[in-house]
mmCIF file of C-alpha atoms in Angstrom:
data_model
loop_
_atom_site.group_PDB
_atom_site.id
_atom_site.type_symbol
_atom_site.label_atom_id
_atom_site.label_comp_id
_atom_site.label_asym_id
_atom_site.label_seq_id
_atom_site.Cartn_x
_atom_site.Cartn_y
_atom_site.Cartn_z
ATOM 1 C CA UNK S 1 0.000 0.000 0.000
ATOM 2 C CA UNK S 2 1.214 3.470 -0.817
ATOM 3 C CA UNK S 3 1.805 5.811 2.124
ATOM 4 C CA UNK S 4 -1.107 8.158 2.786
ATOM 5 C CA UNK S 5 -1.100 11.589 4.417
ATOM 6 C CA UNK S 6 -1.839 11.232 8.119
ATOM 7 C CA UNK S 7 -4.081 13.741 9.891
ATOM 8 C CA UNK S 8 -1.741 16.716 10.143
ATOM 9 C CA UNK S 9 -0.558 17.437 13.694
ATOM 10 C CA UNK S 10 -1.896 20.852 14.657
ATOM 11 C CA UNK S 11 0.332 23.738 15.684
ATOM 12 C CA UNK S 12 -0.452 24.481 19.326
ATOM 13 C CA UNK S 13 2.205 27.060 20.165
ATOM 14 C CA UNK S 14 5.163 29.089 18.921
ATOM 15 C CA UNK S 15 7.943 31.222 20.358
ATOM 16 C CA UNK S 16 10.589 33.277 18.505
ATOM 17 C CA UNK S 17 14.080 34.309 19.568
ATOM 18 C CA UNK S 18 15.785 35.902 16.563
ATOM 19 C CA UNK S 19 16.266 33.223 13.915
ATOM 20 C CA UNK S 20 15.486 30.473 16.435
ATOM 21 C CA UNK S 21 11.919 29.265 16.759
ATOM 22 C CA UNK S 22 10.222 26.865 19.168
ATOM 23 C CA UNK S 23 7.180 25.160 17.653
ATOM 24 C CA UNK S 24 4.734 22.996 19.555
ATOM 25 C CA UNK S 25 2.355 20.489 17.900
ATOM 26 C CA UNK S 26 -0.401 18.258 19.202
ATOM 27 C CA UNK S 27 0.711 14.918 17.722
ATOM 28 C CA UNK S 28 -1.934 12.733 19.360
ATOM 29 C CA UNK S 29 -3.155 11.707 15.905
ATOM 30 C CA UNK S 30 0.106 9.792 15.323
ATOM 31 C CA UNK S 31 0.606 6.252 16.622
ATOM 32 C CA UNK S 32 3.533 3.857 16.990
ATOM 33 C CA UNK S 33 1.576 1.399 14.834
ATOM 34 C CA UNK S 34 2.278 3.719 11.896
ATOM 35 C CA UNK S 35 5.377 3.629 9.722
ATOM 36 C CA UNK S 36 6.414 7.181 8.821
ATOM 37 C CA UNK S 37 7.583 7.299 5.206
ATOM 38 C CA UNK S 38 8.085 11.054 4.936
ATOM 39 C CA UNK S 39 7.683 13.985 7.296
ATOM 40 C CA UNK S 40 8.316 17.592 6.311
ATOM 41 C CA UNK S 41 8.035 20.784 8.287
ATOM 42 C CA UNK S 42 7.075 23.632 5.942
ATOM 43 C CA UNK S 43 7.317 27.153 7.327
ATOM 44 C CA UNK S 44 7.069 30.771 6.274
ATOM 45 C CA UNK S 45 8.340 32.432 9.428
ATOM 46 C CA UNK S 46 9.982 35.805 10.104
ATOM 47 C CA UNK S 47 13.719 35.529 10.671
ATOM 48 C CA UNK S 48 14.190 32.531 8.383
ATOM 49 C CA UNK S 49 15.935 32.925 5.078
ATOM 50 C CA UNK S 50 17.736 30.600 2.713
ATOM 51 C CA UNK S 51 21.029 32.427 3.137
ATOM 52 C CA UNK S 52 21.751 31.450 6.734
ATOM 53 C CA UNK S 53 21.234 28.559 9.100
ATOM 54 C CA UNK S 54 17.993 28.322 10.992
ATOM 55 C CA UNK S 55 17.078 26.413 14.117
ATOM 56 C CA UNK S 56 13.672 25.029 15.100
ATOM 57 C CA UNK S 57 12.912 23.327 18.421
ATOM 58 C CA UNK S 58 10.072 20.825 18.025
ATOM 59 C CA UNK S 59 7.705 19.888 20.875
ATOM 60 C CA UNK S 60 4.723 17.571 21.325
ATOM 61 C CA UNK S 61 2.116 19.292 23.461
ATOM 62 C CA UNK S 62 -1.394 18.636 24.736
ATOM 63 C CA UNK S 63 -3.709 20.941 26.638
ATOM 64 C CA UNK S 64 -6.794 20.108 28.675
ATOM 65 C CA UNK S 65 -8.993 22.038 31.077
ATOM 66 C CA UNK S 66 -7.959 21.127 34.620
ATOM 67 C CA UNK S 67 -9.599 23.945 36.552
ATOM 68 C CA UNK S 68 -12.363 26.486 35.878
ATOM 69 C CA UNK S 69 -10.017 29.378 35.056
ATOM 70 C CA UNK S 70 -7.211 27.689 33.143
ATOM 71 C CA UNK S 71 -5.649 24.753 31.344
ATOM 72 C CA UNK S 72 -2.998 22.198 32.184
ATOM 73 C CA UNK S 73 -0.521 21.494 29.414
ATOM 74 C CA UNK S 74 1.890 18.611 28.949
ATOM 75 C CA UNK S 75 4.931 19.124 26.761
ATOM 76 C CA UNK S 76 7.625 16.833 25.396
ATOM 77 C CA UNK S 77 10.761 18.072 23.625
ATOM 78 C CA UNK S 78 11.332 15.941 20.502
ATOM 79 C CA UNK S 79 14.465 17.520 19.079
ATOM 80 C CA UNK S 80 15.996 20.402 17.155
ATOM 81 C CA UNK S 81 16.037 20.834 13.389
ATOM 82 C CA UNK S 82 18.962 22.981 12.288
ATOM 83 C CA UNK S 83 20.510 23.859 8.966
ATOM 84 C CA UNK S 84 19.701 25.614 5.738
ATOM 85 C CA UNK S 85 16.199 24.666 4.632
ATOM 86 C CA UNK S 86 15.265 24.015 1.026
ATOM 87 C CA UNK S 87 12.871 26.453 -0.607
ATOM 88 C CA UNK S 88 9.767 26.007 -2.751
ATOM 89 C CA UNK S 89 8.314 28.250 -5.421
ATOM 90 C CA UNK S 90 5.675 29.415 -2.950
ATOM 91 C CA UNK S 91 8.411 30.717 -0.597
ATOM 92 C CA UNK S 92 7.898 27.907 1.910
ATOM 93 C CA UNK S 93 11.038 26.723 3.720
ATOM 94 C CA UNK S 94 11.141 22.920 4.001
ATOM 95 C CA UNK S 95 12.813 20.975 6.831
ATOM 96 C CA UNK S 96 13.177 17.195 6.745
ATOM 97 C CA UNK S 97 11.886 15.734 10.056
ATOM 98 C CA UNK S 98 11.252 12.091 9.087
ATOM 99 C CA UNK S 99 13.924 10.602 11.348
ATOM 100 C CA UNK S 100 12.937 12.849 14.233
ATOM 101 C CA UNK S 101 9.335 11.594 14.206
ATOM 102 C CA UNK S 102 10.373 7.976 13.664
ATOM 103 C CA UNK S 103 12.682 8.147 16.671
ATOM 104 C CA UNK S 104 9.940 9.559 18.867
ATOM 105 C CA UNK S 105 7.199 7.152 17.781
ATOM 106 C CA UNK S 106 9.205 3.967 18.200
ATOM 107 C CA UNK S 107 10.947 4.452 21.524
ATOM 108 C CA UNK S 108 9.786 5.087 25.053
ATOM 109 C CA UNK S 109 9.832 8.627 26.405
ATOM 110 C CA UNK S 110 13.109 9.098 28.342
ATOM 111 C CA UNK S 111 12.676 10.004 31.987
ATOM 112 C CA UNK S 112 12.843 13.700 32.710
ATOM 113 C CA UNK S 113 11.952 14.879 29.228
ATOM 114 C CA UNK S 114 8.269 15.322 29.946
ATOM 115 C CA UNK S 115 7.276 18.548 31.665
ATOM 116 C CA UNK S 116 4.055 20.129 32.872
ATOM 117 C CA UNK S 117 3.056 23.694 33.377
ATOM 118 C CA UNK S 118 -0.145 25.597 33.928
ATOM 119 C CA UNK S 119 -1.542 28.131 31.540
ATOM 120 C CA UNK S 120 -3.965 30.811 32.645
ATOM 121 C CA UNK S 121 -4.959 32.723 29.567
ATOM 122 C CA UNK S 122 -1.470 32.720 28.027
ATOM 123 C CA UNK S 123 1.551 30.460 27.772
ATOM 124 C CA UNK S 124 4.266 30.231 30.366
ATOM 125 C CA UNK S 125 7.431 32.058 29.403
ATOM 126 C CA UNK S 126 9.571 28.926 29.085
ATOM 127 C CA UNK S 127 7.287 27.094 26.683
ATOM 128 C CA UNK S 128 5.893 27.747 23.212
ATOM 129 C CA UNK S 129 2.293 28.710 23.737
ATOM 130 C CA UNK S 130 0.183 31.106 21.695
ATOM 131 C CA UNK S 131 0.328 30.501 17.946
ATOM 132 C CA UNK S 132 -0.077 34.212 17.323
ATOM 133 C CA UNK S 133 -0.136 35.123 13.627
ATOM 134 C CA UNK S 134 1.927 32.144 12.438
ATOM 135 C CA UNK S 135 -0.758 29.428 12.507
ATOM 136 C CA UNK S 136 -1.155 29.686 8.725
ATOM 137 C CA UNK S 137 2.614 29.809 8.199
ATOM 138 C CA UNK S 138 3.541 26.441 9.707
ATOM 139 C CA UNK S 139 2.608 23.040 8.278
ATOM 140 C CA UNK S 140 3.799 19.638 9.518
ATOM 141 C CA UNK S 141 3.123 17.157 6.717
ATOM 142 C CA UNK S 142 3.343 13.440 7.568
ATOM 143 C CA UNK S 143 3.012 10.517 5.146
ATOM 144 C CA UNK S 144 2.601 7.155 6.836
ATOM 145 C CA UNK S 145 1.053 3.721 6.533
ATOM 146 C CA UNK S 146 -0.184 1.287 9.140
ATOM 147 C CA UNK S 147 2.368 -1.451 9.792
ATOM 148 C CA UNK S 148 -0.258 -3.853 11.080
ATOM 149 C CA UNK S 149 -2.095 -6.149 8.659
ATOM 150 C CA UNK S 150 -5.848 -5.767 8.415
ATOM 151 C CA UNK S 151 -7.875 -3.775 10.908
ATOM 152 C CA UNK S 152 -6.610 -2.181 14.096
ATOM 153 C CA UNK S 153 -6.356 -4.695 16.934
ATOM 154 C CA UNK S 154 -7.576 -4.094 20.457
ATOM 155 C CA UNK S 155 -4.168 -5.148 21.792
ATOM 156 C CA UNK S 156 -2.354 -2.543 19.711
ATOM 157 C CA UNK S 157 -4.923 0.127 20.566
ATOM 158 C CA UNK S 158 -4.238 -0.439 24.253
ATOM 159 C CA UNK S 159 -0.458 -0.644 23.864
ATOM 160 C CA UNK S 160 -0.090 2.448 21.684
ATOM 161 C CA UNK S 161 -2.210 4.685 23.897
ATOM 162 C CA UNK S 162 0.926 6.068 25.605
ATOM 163 C CA UNK S 163 0.260 9.451 23.988
ATOM 164 C CA UNK S 164 -3.019 9.773 25.895
ATOM 165 C CA UNK S 165 -2.178 11.620 29.098
ATOM 166 C CA UNK S 166 -4.502 10.257 31.772
ATOM 167 C CA UNK S 167 -5.702 11.806 35.016
ATOM 168 C CA UNK S 168 -3.824 10.663 38.123
ATOM 169 C CA UNK S 169 -7.106 9.278 39.453
ATOM 170 C CA UNK S 170 -7.326 6.954 36.483
ATOM 171 C CA UNK S 171 -3.842 5.630 37.234
ATOM 172 C CA UNK S 172 -4.850 4.845 40.805
ATOM 173 C CA UNK S 173 -8.003 3.042 39.731
ATOM 174 C CA UNK S 174 -6.057 1.140 37.079
ATOM 175 C CA UNK S 175 -3.507 -0.024 39.648
ATOM 176 C CA UNK S 176 -6.302 -1.299 41.911
ATOM 177 C CA UNK S 177 -7.882 -3.163 39.010
ATOM 178 C CA UNK S 178 -4.535 -4.710 38.101
ATOM 179 C CA UNK S 179 -4.074 -5.943 41.696
ATOM 180 C CA UNK S 180 -7.569 -7.470 41.705
ATOM 181 C CA UNK S 181 -6.958 -9.109 38.331
ATOM 182 C CA UNK S 182 -3.607 -10.525 39.471
ATOM 183 C CA UNK S 183 -5.180 -11.974 42.631
ATOM 184 C CA UNK S 184 -7.996 -13.483 40.588
ATOM 185 C CA UNK S 185 -5.531 -15.106 38.167
ATOM 186 C CA UNK S 186 -3.602 -16.570 41.106
ATOM 187 C CA UNK S 187 -6.832 -17.920 42.599
ATOM 188 C CA UNK S 188 -7.800 -19.545 39.304
ATOM 189 C CA UNK S 189 -4.332 -21.003 38.859
ATOM 190 C CA UNK S 190 -4.311 -22.422 42.389
ATOM 191 C CA UNK S 191 -7.725 -24.051 42.019
ATOM 192 C CA UNK S 192 -7.048 -25.582 38.585
ATOM 193 C CA UNK S 193 -7.192 -29.386 38.457
ATOM 194 C CA UNK S 194 -3.987 -31.387 38.042
ATOM 195 C CA UNK S 195 -4.949 -32.384 34.514
ATOM 196 C CA UNK S 196 -5.134 -28.740 33.527
ATOM 197 C CA UNK S 197 -1.679 -28.198 35.045
ATOM 198 C CA UNK S 198 -0.271 -30.933 32.855
ATOM 199 C CA UNK S 199 -1.992 -29.371 29.858
ATOM 200 C CA UNK S 200 -0.269 -26.064 30.575
ATOM 201 C CA UNK S 201 3.085 -27.833 30.196
ATOM 202 C CA UNK S 202 2.374 -28.377 26.512
ATOM 203 C CA UNK S 203 4.260 -26.063 24.113
ATOM 204 C CA UNK S 204 2.581 -22.926 22.849
ATOM 205 C CA UNK S 205 1.013 -22.620 19.421
ATOM 206 C CA UNK S 206 3.564 -23.132 16.666
ATOM 207 C CA UNK S 207 4.066 -24.590 13.181
ATOM 208 C CA UNK S 208 5.290 -28.183 12.924
ATOM 209 C CA UNK S 209 6.102 -30.460 9.997
ATOM 210 C CA UNK S 210 3.426 -32.439 8.171
ATOM 211 C CA UNK S 211 4.941 -34.297 5.225
ATOM 212 C CA UNK S 212 2.527 -35.227 2.450
ATOM 213 C CA UNK S 213 3.374 -38.246 0.251
ATOM 214 C CA UNK S 214 0.979 -38.458 -2.700
ATOM 215 C CA UNK S 215 1.920 -42.100 -3.254
ATOM 216 C CA UNK S 216 0.494 -42.884 0.182
ATOM 217 C CA UNK S 217 -2.716 -40.942 -0.456
ATOM 218 C CA UNK S 218 -3.368 -42.797 -3.713
ATOM 219 C CA UNK S 219 -2.752 -39.764 -5.923
ATOM 220 C CA UNK S 220 0.732 -40.731 -7.051
ATOM 221 C CA UNK S 221 -0.488 -42.158 -10.370
ATOM 222 C CA UNK S 222 -1.644 -38.814 -11.770
ATOM 223 C CA UNK S 223 0.524 -36.270 -9.879
ATOM 224 C CA UNK S 224 3.878 -35.848 -11.639
ATOM 225 C CA UNK S 225 5.425 -33.221 -9.339
ATOM 226 C CA UNK S 226 5.829 -32.840 -6.462
ATOM 227 C CA UNK S 227 5.524 -36.406 -5.255
ATOM 228 C CA UNK S 228 6.090 -35.174 -1.687
ATOM 229 C CA UNK S 229 5.919 -31.801 0.051
ATOM 230 C CA UNK S 230 5.741 -30.289 3.535
ATOM 231 C CA UNK S 231 2.276 -28.844 4.156
ATOM 232 C CA UNK S 232 2.961 -28.158 7.863
ATOM 233 C CA UNK S 233 0.273 -28.033 10.539
ATOM 234 C CA UNK S 234 -0.466 -25.994 13.671
ATOM 235 C CA UNK S 235 -0.015 -27.445 17.133
ATOM 236 C CA UNK S 236 0.104 -26.200 20.711
ATOM 237 C CA UNK S 237 -1.740 -24.150 23.288
ATOM 238 C CA UNK S 238 -2.944 -20.569 23.058
ATOM 239 C CA UNK S 239 -2.135 -18.528 26.191
ATOM 240 C CA UNK S 240 -4.682 -16.507 28.132
ATOM 241 C CA UNK S 241 -4.633 -13.671 27.477
ATOM 242 C CA UNK S 242 -3.149 -14.072 24.027
ATOM 243 C CA UNK S 243 -0.697 -11.455 22.721
ATOM 244 C CA UNK S 244 0.197 -10.163 19.260
ATOM 245 C CA UNK S 245 2.866 -12.843 18.818
ATOM 246 C CA UNK S 246 0.030 -15.203 17.930
ATOM 247 C CA UNK S 247 -1.717 -12.757 15.553
ATOM 248 C CA UNK S 248 -5.181 -13.048 17.131
ATOM 249 C CA UNK S 249 -8.329 -11.502 15.773
ATOM 250 C CA UNK S 250 -10.106 -9.061 18.075
ATOM 251 C CA UNK S 251 -12.655 -11.810 18.789
ATOM 252 C CA UNK S 252 -9.894 -14.265 19.765
ATOM 253 C CA UNK S 253 -8.340 -11.673 22.067
ATOM 254 C CA UNK S 254 -11.656 -11.093 23.867
ATOM 255 C CA UNK S 255 -12.219 -14.860 24.079
ATOM 256 C CA UNK S 256 -8.791 -15.352 25.669
ATOM 257 C CA UNK S 257 -9.588 -12.676 28.270
ATOM 258 C CA UNK S 258 -12.884 -14.355 29.156
ATOM 259 C CA UNK S 259 -11.193 -17.761 29.321
ATOM 260 C CA UNK S 260 -8.824 -16.392 31.944
ATOM 261 C CA UNK S 261 -11.710 -15.629 34.306
ATOM 262 C CA UNK S 262 -14.214 -18.288 33.190
ATOM 263 C CA UNK S 263 -12.040 -21.318 32.356
ATOM 264 C CA UNK S 264 -14.939 -23.760 32.751
ATOM 265 C CA UNK S 265 -17.243 -21.836 30.422
ATOM 266 C CA UNK S 266 -15.040 -20.375 27.687
ATOM 267 C CA UNK S 267 -12.426 -22.437 25.799
ATOM 268 C CA UNK S 268 -9.060 -21.085 24.720
ATOM 269 C CA UNK S 269 -8.731 -19.812 21.137
ATOM 270 C CA UNK S 270 -7.616 -22.530 18.738
ATOM 271 C CA UNK S 271 -4.114 -22.821 17.296
ATOM 272 C CA UNK S 272 -4.787 -22.512 13.578
ATOM 273 C CA UNK S 273 -3.263 -21.205 10.326
ATOM 274 C CA UNK S 274 -3.133 -17.428 9.926
ATOM 275 C CA UNK S 275 -1.082 -17.297 6.724
ATOM 276 C CA UNK S 276 -1.099 -19.738 3.802
ATOM 277 C CA UNK S 277 0.799 -20.028 0.535
ATOM 278 C CA UNK S 278 0.053 -21.792 -2.771
ATOM 279 C CA UNK S 279 1.694 -24.852 -4.284
ATOM 280 C CA UNK S 280 2.485 -25.273 -7.973
ATOM 281 C CA UNK S 281 1.731 -28.797 -9.157
ATOM 282 C CA UNK S 282 2.387 -30.723 -12.363
ATOM 283 C CA UNK S 283 -0.142 -33.464 -13.101
ATOM 284 C CA UNK S 284 -2.250 -35.243 -15.718
ATOM 285 C CA UNK S 285 -5.571 -33.660 -16.641
ATOM 286 C CA UNK S 286 -7.705 -35.144 -19.436
ATOM 287 C CA UNK S 287 -4.700 -36.986 -20.772
ATOM 288 C CA UNK S 288 -2.406 -33.927 -20.855
ATOM 289 C CA UNK S 289 0.244 -32.714 -18.430
ATOM 290 C CA UNK S 290 -0.689 -29.318 -16.996
ATOM 291 C CA UNK S 291 0.677 -26.936 -14.382
ATOM 292 C CA UNK S 292 -1.750 -25.603 -11.789
ATOM 293 C CA UNK S 293 -1.245 -23.224 -8.867
ATOM 294 C CA UNK S 294 -3.430 -24.265 -5.923
ATOM 295 C CA UNK S 295 -4.046 -21.768 -3.122
ATOM 296 C CA UNK S 296 -3.840 -22.499 0.614
ATOM 297 C CA UNK S 297 -1.735 -25.647 0.306
ATOM 298 C CA UNK S 298 1.112 -24.731 2.700
ATOM 299 C CA UNK S 299 0.874 -23.199 6.173
ATOM 300 C CA UNK S 300 3.297 -20.293 6.531
ATOM 301 C CA UNK S 301 2.322 -19.049 10.006
ATOM 302 C CA UNK S 302 0.224 -20.299 12.905
ATOM 303 C CA UNK S 303 -1.715 -18.200 15.385
ATOM 304 C CA UNK S 304 -4.577 -18.211 17.864
ATOM 305 C CA UNK S 305 -8.077 -17.628 16.501
#
């Protein structure tokens, strides 16, 4: 699939100091499940010209109302873009920021880089705040594509929500829920019958060999090639809850969560093929030798569904 323009991160603040600018964007629309193919910062700002080096400090920033008379803002410094920008016919200066965004999206936020300040009608002096008259003079253009196959998964949605800045109360409630869930899992594990314990010792879902010999199936008289091939098969247990290693559907993920708490009512997802490949075969058909390509003959990957 060709990369598509992502929803453009909005400029949320700016600050000028000579030819140095600090620009703040709300990048909540971007996700670590996306692969950034190209990112360009296009600006038409005072103090920037093609004849001398320019410097832009880039921030990710979010604002939310935290009290009746003001906002709380969270800011993260992403990096500095410096150098002589390229120019377009429309007098826009273009900075390449692809690697900067890739580095931010695909690594955890280092400790100490995230800051918080309160805004009461205007921005704090140390942070880019009001966009002033430059909102129409700054454009962050991002081309990306989703790295995940198919639709968005619930697992990925939960894991990539690190850009959502939650209330501290939510964190406390989440910690209590996690403790309850951990105690419940321990209770279930302790009360499981011995047979179930032995079952848990089985290997997890994986692909194993399954050799097909057409002579043994009775097809050897009309199949010329291949006489034998490895079709593979899927074998093993699916864990509860299942993770993305096993490429579950959203339904399988929900089923694995329910199985964790209702083991006597809900079975585990089944270890089954999630990716197949064709097999080219040479055989007799109506007295002639033909070549046919048959789909779904070889298991390439196994997963839990």
